[in-house]
Coordinates of C-alpha atoms and ligand atoms in Angstrom, one line a residue:
M17 CA 10.2 8.6 -1.2
D18 CA 9.7 6.3 -4.3
A19 CA 9.3 6.9 -8.0
G20 CA 7.5 4.0 -10.0
V21 CA 5.9 3.0 -12.8
K22 CA 2.2 2.8 -13.0
I23 CA 1.5 -0.7 -14.8
S24 CA -2.3 -1.2 -15.4
G25 CA -3.8 -1.1 -19.0
D26 CA -2.4 -0.3 -21.9
E27 CA -0.7 2.7 -21.3
E28 CA 1.9 3.2 -18.4
E29 CA 2.0 6.0 -16.6
F30 CA 5.2 8.0 -14.8
P31 CA 5.4 10.2 -11.8
L32 CA 4.9 14.3 -12.6
L33 CA 8.2 14.7 -11.7
E34 CA 9.6 18.3 -13.0
T35 CA 13.5 18.1 -14.2
R36 CA 14.3 21.3 -11.7
H37 CA 12.8 18.8 -9.2
I38 CA 15.1 16.1 -9.8
A39 CA 18.2 18.3 -9.6
E40 CA 18.0 19.6 -6.2
L41 CA 17.2 16.1 -4.7
D42 CA 19.7 15.5 -1.9
R43 CA 18.8 12.2 -1.1
I44 CA 16.0 9.5 -2.2
V45 CA 14.3 6.5 -0.3
L46 CA 12.9 3.5 -1.8
S47 CA 10.5 1.6 0.6
H48 CA 10.6 -1.5 -1.6
A49 CA 11.4 -3.1 -4.7
H50 CA 8.2 -3.3 -6.6
L51 CA 8.0 -1.6 -9.9
D52 CA 5.3 0.7 -8.9
H53 CA 7.5 2.0 -6.3
S54 CA 11.0 1.8 -8.1
G55 CA 10.7 1.7 -11.7
Y56 CA 11.1 5.0 -12.6
L57 CA 14.2 5.6 -10.5
P58 CA 16.9 5.3 -12.6
Y59 CA 15.1 7.9 -14.8
L60 CA 16.1 10.5 -12.0
Y61 CA 19.6 9.4 -12.3
K62 CA 19.4 9.7 -16.1
Q63 CA 18.2 13.2 -15.8
G64 CA 21.4 14.5 -13.7
C65 CA 20.9 13.0 -10.0
D66 CA 23.3 12.5 -8.1
A67 CA 21.9 11.6 -4.7
P68 CA 22.4 8.3 -2.8
A69 CA 19.7 6.4 -2.5
I70 CA 18.6 5.0 0.6
M71 CA 17.0 1.0 0.7
T72 CA 17.7 -2.2 2.4
K73 CA 20.0 -5.0 1.4
P74 CA 17.1 -7.3 -0.2
T75 CA 15.5 -4.6 -2.2
R76 CA 18.9 -3.4 -3.9
D77 CA 18.9 -7.2 -4.7
L78 CA 15.4 -7.3 -6.0
I79 CA 15.4 -3.9 -8.3
Q80 CA 18.5 -5.1 -9.7
V81 CA 16.7 -8.1 -11.4
L82 CA 13.3 -6.2 -11.6
L83 CA 14.5 -3.4 -13.6
A84 CA 16.6 -5.3 -15.9
D85 CA 13.5 -7.1 -17.1
Y86 CA 11.4 -4.0 -17.4
I87 CA 14.3 -2.6 -19.6
R88 CA 14.2 -6.0 -21.5
I89 CA 10.5 -6.4 -22.1
N90 CA 9.9 -2.3 -23.0
Q91 CA 13.1 -1.5 -25.1
A92 CA 13.3 1.4 -26.3
A93 CA 10.1 2.7 -24.6
S94 CA 11.4 2.3 -21.7
P95 CA 12.4 5.6 -20.1
Y96 CA 15.9 4.9 -19.5
D97 CA 18.8 2.3 -20.1
E98 CA 21.0 0.0 -18.6
K99 CA 23.4 2.5 -17.4
D100 CA 21.2 4.5 -15.8
V101 CA 20.3 1.5 -13.5
V102 CA 24.2 1.2 -12.9
H103 CA 24.4 4.8 -11.6
L104 CA 21.5 4.1 -9.0
L105 CA 22.9 1.0 -7.9
K106 CA 26.2 2.9 -7.8
K107 CA 24.4 5.5 -5.2
T108 CA 22.7 2.9 -3.4
Q109 CA 23.0 3.0 0.3
M110 CA 22.0 0.0 2.1
M111 CA 19.8 0.3 5.5
E112 CA 18.8 -2.5 8.5
Y113 CA 15.8 -2.6 10.3
E114 CA 15.8 -0.1 13.0
N115 CA 19.3 1.2 12.6
P116 CA 19.2 4.8 11.9
L117 CA 21.3 6.5 8.9
D118 CA 21.5 10.2 8.9
G119 CA 17.9 11.2 10.2
V120 CA 15.8 8.0 8.1
Q121 CA 15.2 5.0 10.0
M122 CA 13.7 2.1 8.2
Y123 CA 11.5 -0.9 9.7
N124 CA 9.8 -4.1 8.8
A125 CA 6.7 -3.5 6.5
G126 CA 5.9 -7.4 6.3
H127 CA 4.6 -6.8 2.7
I128 CA 7.3 -8.5 0.3
L129 CA 11.3 -9.0 1.2
G130 CA 13.2 -5.8 2.3
A131 CA 9.9 -3.9 2.4
A132 CA 10.3 -0.6 4.8
V133 CA 8.3 1.2 6.5
T134 CA 10.1 4.8 6.6
E135 CA 10.6 7.7 9.5
L136 CA 12.7 10.4 8.1
E137 CA 13.7 13.9 10.2
T138 CA 14.2 16.8 7.9
G139 CA 13.6 20.4 8.8
G140 CA 12.9 19.7 12.4
K141 CA 9.9 17.5 11.5
K142 CA 9.3 13.8 11.5
I143 CA 7.7 12.3 8.4
L144 CA 6.4 8.3 8.7
Y145 CA 5.9 6.7 5.2
S146 CA 4.1 3.0 5.0
G147 CA 5.2 2.4 2.0
D148 CA 3.1 -0.9 1.1
I149 CA 2.2 -2.4 4.5
N150 CA 1.0 -5.9 5.8
D151 CA -0.3 -5.9 9.4
R152 CA -0.3 -10.1 9.3
E153 CA 2.3 -12.4 9.6
T154 CA 2.9 -14.8 7.1
R155 CA 4.8 -17.6 6.3
L156 CA 8.1 -16.1 5.6
L157 CA 7.5 -12.7 6.7
N158 CA 6.2 -10.9 10.2
A159 CA 3.8 -8.3 10.6
V160 CA 4.6 -4.8 9.7
K161 CA 6.0 -3.0 13.0
T162 CA 3.2 -0.8 14.9
G163 CA 4.2 2.5 17.3
Y164 CA 5.4 5.2 16.2
T165 CA 5.8 9.1 16.8
A166 CA 5.6 11.5 13.8
D167 CA 4.2 15.2 13.0
A168 CA 3.0 13.7 9.4
M169 CA 2.1 10.4 8.1
I170 CA 2.0 9.1 4.2
I171 CA 0.4 5.9 3.9
E172 CA -0.8 3.2 1.5
S173 CA -5.1 3.1 0.7
T174 CA -5.1 0.1 -1.3
Y175 CA -8.0 -2.0 0.6
G176 CA -8.7 1.6 2.2
D177 CA -12.7 1.3 2.2
P178 CA -14.1 -0.5 5.2
L179 CA -15.9 -3.2 2.9
D180 CA -12.3 -4.4 2.0
R181 CA -11.8 -7.0 4.5
H182 CA -9.5 -9.7 3.6
P183 CA -10.0 -13.9 5.6
S184 CA -7.8 -15.2 7.5
L185 CA -4.8 -16.7 5.9
K186 CA -5.8 -20.0 7.1
D187 CA -9.4 -19.9 5.4
A188 CA -7.7 -18.3 2.6
A189 CA -5.0 -21.6 2.4
N190 CA -7.9 -23.8 2.4
Q191 CA -10.0 -22.3 0.1
L192 CA -6.8 -22.6 -2.0
I193 CA -5.8 -26.3 -1.4
Q194 CA -9.5 -27.2 -2.0
L195 CA -9.6 -25.4 -5.4
I196 CA -6.4 -27.1 -6.3
Q197 CA -7.9 -30.5 -5.0
A198 CA -10.8 -30.3 -7.2
T199 CA -9.3 -29.5 -10.2
L200 CA -6.3 -32.0 -9.8
E201 CA -8.7 -34.5 -9.2
R202 CA -11.0 -34.2 -12.6
G203 CA -7.5 -34.2 -14.5
G204 CA -7.2 -30.5 -14.7
K205 CA -4.0 -28.2 -14.4
V206 CA -3.9 -25.2 -11.8
V207 CA -2.5 -21.9 -13.7
I208 CA -1.4 -19.3 -10.9
P209 CA -0.5 -16.1 -12.3
T210 CA 2.0 -14.4 -9.7
F211 CA 3.7 -11.2 -9.4
A212 CA 7.8 -11.7 -9.7
I213 CA 7.9 -10.8 -5.8
G214 CA 5.5 -11.0 -3.6
R215 CA 2.3 -13.5 -3.1
G216 CA 3.9 -16.1 -5.2
Q217 CA 7.1 -16.8 -3.0
E218 CA 4.0 -17.2 -0.1
I219 CA 1.9 -19.7 -2.2
L220 CA 4.6 -22.0 -3.3
F221 CA 5.8 -22.2 0.5
L222 CA 1.9 -23.2 1.3
L223 CA 2.0 -25.9 -1.5
E224 CA 5.3 -27.1 -0.1
N225 CA 3.9 -27.6 3.4
Y226 CA 0.8 -29.0 2.5
M227 CA 2.4 -31.7 0.2
R228 CA 5.2 -32.3 2.9
S229 CA 2.4 -33.2 5.3
G230 CA 0.4 -35.0 2.9
L231 CA -2.7 -32.7 2.7
L232 CA -2.1 -31.9 -1.1
Q233 CA -1.1 -34.8 -3.1
D234 CA 2.3 -34.8 -5.0
T235 CA 2.1 -32.8 -7.8
P236 CA 5.0 -31.2 -10.0
I237 CA 5.2 -27.4 -9.1
Y238 CA 6.4 -25.4 -12.1
L239 CA 7.8 -21.9 -11.7
D240 CA 7.9 -19.5 -14.8
G241 CA 9.4 -16.3 -15.6
M242 CA 11.4 -14.5 -12.9
I243 CA 9.5 -15.9 -10.0
G244 CA 12.9 -18.9 -9.4
K245 CA 15.3 -16.0 -9.6
V246 CA 13.8 -14.3 -6.8
L247 CA 13.3 -17.3 -4.9
R248 CA 17.1 -17.2 -4.7
I249 CA 17.1 -13.5 -3.5
Y250 CA 14.9 -14.5 -1.0
R251 CA 17.2 -17.6 0.4
H252 CA 20.2 -14.9 0.3
N253 CA 18.6 -12.6 2.6
A254 CA 16.8 -15.1 4.6
L255 CA 18.0 -12.7 7.8
F256 CA 14.8 -10.9 6.3
L257 CA 12.5 -13.9 6.6
K258 CA 10.9 -15.3 10.1
K259 CA 13.0 -16.8 12.5
E260 CA 11.5 -20.5 12.2
V261 CA 12.4 -20.1 8.2
Q262 CA 16.1 -19.2 9.0
H263 CA 16.6 -22.4 11.3
R264 CA 14.2 -24.5 8.5
I265 CA 17.0 -23.3 5.9
L266 CA 19.8 -23.6 8.3
S267 CA 18.8 -27.2 9.3
S268 CA 19.6 -28.4 5.5
E269 CA 17.2 -31.6 5.1
D270 CA 14.3 -29.4 5.9
D271 CA 15.2 -26.4 3.7
P272 CA 11.9 -25.3 2.2
F273 CA 13.1 -23.4 -0.6
K274 CA 15.2 -26.6 -2.0
S275 CA 12.1 -28.8 -2.2
S276 CA 12.1 -31.8 -4.6
H277 CA 8.4 -30.9 -6.2
Y278 CA 10.0 -27.7 -7.7
R279 CA 10.7 -27.9 -11.6
V280 CA 11.1 -25.3 -14.3
P281 CA 10.0 -25.8 -17.9
Q282 CA 12.7 -27.1 -19.8
T283 CA 11.6 -26.4 -23.2
K284 CA 11.0 -22.7 -25.0
D285 CA 7.3 -23.7 -26.4
R286 CA 6.3 -25.2 -22.5
S287 CA 5.7 -28.5 -23.8
D288 CA 7.2 -30.5 -21.3
V289 CA 5.2 -28.9 -18.7
L290 CA 1.7 -28.8 -20.9
Q291 CA 2.2 -32.9 -21.5
Q292 CA 2.7 -33.1 -17.8
E293 CA -0.7 -35.2 -16.5
K294 CA -1.1 -32.8 -13.5
A295 CA 0.7 -29.7 -12.6
I296 CA 0.6 -26.5 -10.9
I297 CA 2.2 -23.4 -12.5
L298 CA 3.4 -20.6 -11.0
A299 CA 3.9 -17.8 -14.0
T300 CA 4.1 -14.2 -14.2
S301 CA 2.9 -11.5 -14.7
G302 CA 0.4 -11.1 -12.0
M303 CA -2.0 -9.1 -13.8
L304 CA -1.8 -11.0 -17.5
N305 CA 0.3 -7.7 -18.7
G306 CA 2.8 -10.3 -20.3
G307 CA 5.3 -13.1 -19.3
P308 CA 4.9 -16.5 -19.6
I309 CA 1.5 -16.9 -18.4
L310 CA 0.0 -15.9 -21.5
H311 CA 1.4 -18.7 -23.4
Y312 CA -0.5 -20.8 -20.3
L313 CA -3.6 -19.5 -20.7
K314 CA -3.7 -19.9 -24.7
H315 CA -2.8 -23.7 -24.3
L316 CA -4.8 -24.4 -21.3
G317 CA -7.7 -21.4 -21.3
P318 CA -10.0 -23.4 -23.6
D319 CA -10.2 -26.9 -21.7
E320 CA -12.5 -26.3 -18.5
R321 CA -11.1 -28.9 -16.4
N322 CA -8.3 -26.3 -15.8
T323 CA -8.0 -24.0 -13.3
L324 CA -6.9 -20.2 -12.9
I325 CA -6.3 -18.5 -10.1
F326 CA -5.7 -15.4 -9.2
T327 CA -3.4 -14.6 -6.2
G328 CA -3.6 -10.5 -6.1
Y329 CA -4.8 -7.3 -6.9
Q330 CA -6.1 -6.9 -10.5
G331 CA -5.7 -3.3 -11.4
A332 CA -8.2 -1.4 -13.7
G333 CA -7.7 -1.9 -16.8
T334 CA -5.9 -5.1 -17.2
R335 CA -6.7 -8.6 -18.9
G336 CA -6.8 -9.7 -15.3
R337 CA -9.6 -7.5 -14.1
Q338 CA -11.4 -8.7 -17.1
L339 CA -11.3 -11.8 -16.6
L340 CA -12.8 -11.5 -13.0
E341 CA -15.4 -9.5 -13.8
G342 CA -16.8 -12.3 -16.4
A343 CA -14.9 -12.0 -19.9
R344 CA -14.9 -15.2 -21.6
E345 CA -12.3 -14.6 -24.0
L346 CA -9.0 -12.4 -24.3
Q347 CA -7.0 -11.6 -27.2
L348 CA -3.6 -12.9 -27.0
D349 CA -1.1 -12.1 -29.5
D350 CA -3.5 -12.2 -32.8
A351 CA -5.6 -14.9 -31.9
L352 CA -9.1 -14.4 -29.5
V353 CA -8.9 -17.4 -27.3
P354 CA -11.5 -18.9 -25.5
I355 CA -11.5 -18.9 -21.8
N356 CA -13.7 -22.0 -20.6
M357 CA -11.3 -22.7 -17.8
Q358 CA -12.7 -22.1 -14.5
V359 CA -11.5 -18.6 -12.8
T360 CA -11.3 -18.1 -9.8
E361 CA -9.2 -15.6 -6.7
A362 CA -7.4 -16.9 -3.9
K363 CA -7.6 -14.1 -0.9
F364 CA -4.0 -13.8 -0.3
S365 CA -2.7 -10.3 -0.3
G366 CA 0.7 -8.9 0.8
H367 CA -1.4 -5.3 1.9
A368 CA -3.2 -4.8 5.4
D369 CA -7.1 -4.8 4.6
F370 CA -9.2 -1.7 6.0
Q371 CA -9.2 -2.7 9.5
G372 CA -5.2 -3.2 9.2
L373 CA -4.6 0.0 7.7
T374 CA -6.5 1.6 10.4
T375 CA -5.0 -0.1 13.3
F376 CA -1.3 0.5 11.8
A377 CA -2.8 4.3 11.5
K378 CA -3.7 4.0 15.4
S379 CA -0.5 2.8 16.6
V380 CA 1.4 6.3 15.5
R381 CA 1.2 9.2 17.8
G382 CA 1.6 13.0 17.6
L383 CA 0.4 13.3 14.0
K384 CA -0.8 16.8 12.9
D385 CA -1.2 15.8 8.9
I386 CA -2.2 12.7 7.2
F387 CA -1.7 11.9 3.4
I388 CA -3.5 9.0 2.0
V389 CA -2.0 7.7 -1.2
H390 CA -1.2 4.5 -3.2
G391 CA -5.2 3.6 -3.9
E392 CA -8.0 4.0 -6.2
K393 CA -9.2 8.1 -5.4
A394 CA -12.9 6.1 -3.5
K395 CA -10.9 4.2 -1.5
S396 CA -8.1 6.9 -0.3
E397 CA -11.7 8.9 0.4
S398 CA -12.9 6.1 2.6
L399 CA -9.8 5.8 4.2
G400 CA -9.3 9.4 4.8
N401 CA -12.9 9.6 6.6
A402 CA -11.7 7.1 8.9
L403 CA -8.2 8.3 9.8
G404 CA -10.1 11.7 10.6
K405 CA -12.3 10.5 13.1
I406 CA -9.2 8.2 14.9
H407 CA -7.0 11.3 14.3
K408 CA -9.3 14.3 15.1
S409 CA -6.7 17.1 15.4
A410 CA -4.7 15.9 12.1
R411 CA -5.2 17.8 8.6
I412 CA -6.6 14.7 6.3
H413 CA -5.2 15.5 2.7
V414 CA -6.2 13.0 -0.2
P415 CA -3.8 15.0 -2.7
A416 CA -4.6 15.0 -6.2
L417 CA -1.8 14.3 -9.1
G418 CA 0.6 16.8 -8.9
E419 CA -0.4 19.0 -5.8
E420 CA 2.1 20.6 -3.8
I421 CA 1.8 20.9 -0.3
R422 CA 4.3 22.6 2.2
L423 CA 4.2 21.2 5.5
Ligands
LIG527 ZN1 4.1 -3.5 -3.2
LIG528 ZN1 2.5 -0.6 -4.4

C-alpha cells in the first residue's frame, strides 16, 4: 500500500524496501496521488515488479502529471525514468468507490480528488488503510466515509496531537479573505504557495465564490505551475466531486472551473504578473522547495506591502517552515533575499485534525491491531495513546522505520 518519497529539507528519503520484497508483491494499492504516497511506485516496476496497481481513475490521471514532473525536476537524481512510469500506468487497475474487486474495496477519503480509504481482505483478515483523510466536507469534496469493520487498521497521524485543532472552514475562509482585502487595499500583491493538488483547488473556488458574490474585489487570480493542469483533471473527473459542483459544471454558465478571473502568466520572467497593480498568485511548490513560487518570492518578498499566505502543512527543514518560524531572509539561487512581506498562514487543511482522526477511528469496529503512521513521531504517539483508550482491547503500534510485524 503506497510507496512515496519524503520531500522535506534537502535530502529526499525513500521507503526501505528490499528487492526480494519487491519481487514478491502480487498487488499494489495506491491511496491517492500525492508524491509522499505515489512517488516511489515506478521504482518498484524498475526492480522487476509486474503486479497490478490498484487505484481510482482520478489518482491515475493525477500521477501521470505528478510523476512526469518529478522526473523533470530531479533529472538524473530520480530513482527511475519515464519507461518505468509507463510500465506502472500499463499495470494500473482502476477502481470505483464502494465497488469491490479481488478483495479490495475503496471509499471516499475526502482528502483530495480520488483519494481513498482502502479495505483489503487477505489471509482471512480484513485490513483497513486510511490513507490521508479529511473528515470535513469542503467546497469540492465530501467528507471521508466512516463506519467500517476490520481486524487491523493503519491510520495517518499528521495532526495526531490533541492540541491540533482546525478552525471551522467558515472561520478559515473569513480570515483568508480579510488578509487578502487588507493586502490589496495597501497596494500589495498576495502570494499563495500551493501544492499541485489539494488546497490550491479549494482556495481557488473560495476566491472565485467571494468575487462572484462581490465580497472580494475583482482581482486577477494567476495560476502558475501545475495547478492549472491539475484543475483540468479535476473537471474531467467531476463524478468524484460533490453533487452540487457537478451540477454547476453541467449548467455551463455557472461552471466554477471557467471563471473569468483566472489567468495564466504569459511571459517566462512573469513580468506581466509582476506589473499588475493587484494580483492574487497561486504557485507551486507548497513548501517552497522549488517551482515558480521562488521566482515570485525573489521579486515580491522585499516589499512589505505584499503578503505570503501558507495554506498547508510545512514540513520540518523546508523554507516554508523557516519563514513560519520567523526567518526574515531566504537563500534563493545565489542571492540572499530579504523577506519583508507579511508572512502568515490560512488554516485550511486537507487532513483531519485530532478530533477528526479519533472520530474516524471510533467508527471502526472489531479492531485487534492499530498501526499509527504518516506523522511526526510525537504526534503518532499522542494519537496512539488516545486510540488505546477508545479501542481498549486493540494493540497499538507506532512502527519504527523498517520494522516488520506479522498479523
Ligand atoms: Zn496526501
Ligand atoms: Zn500524505
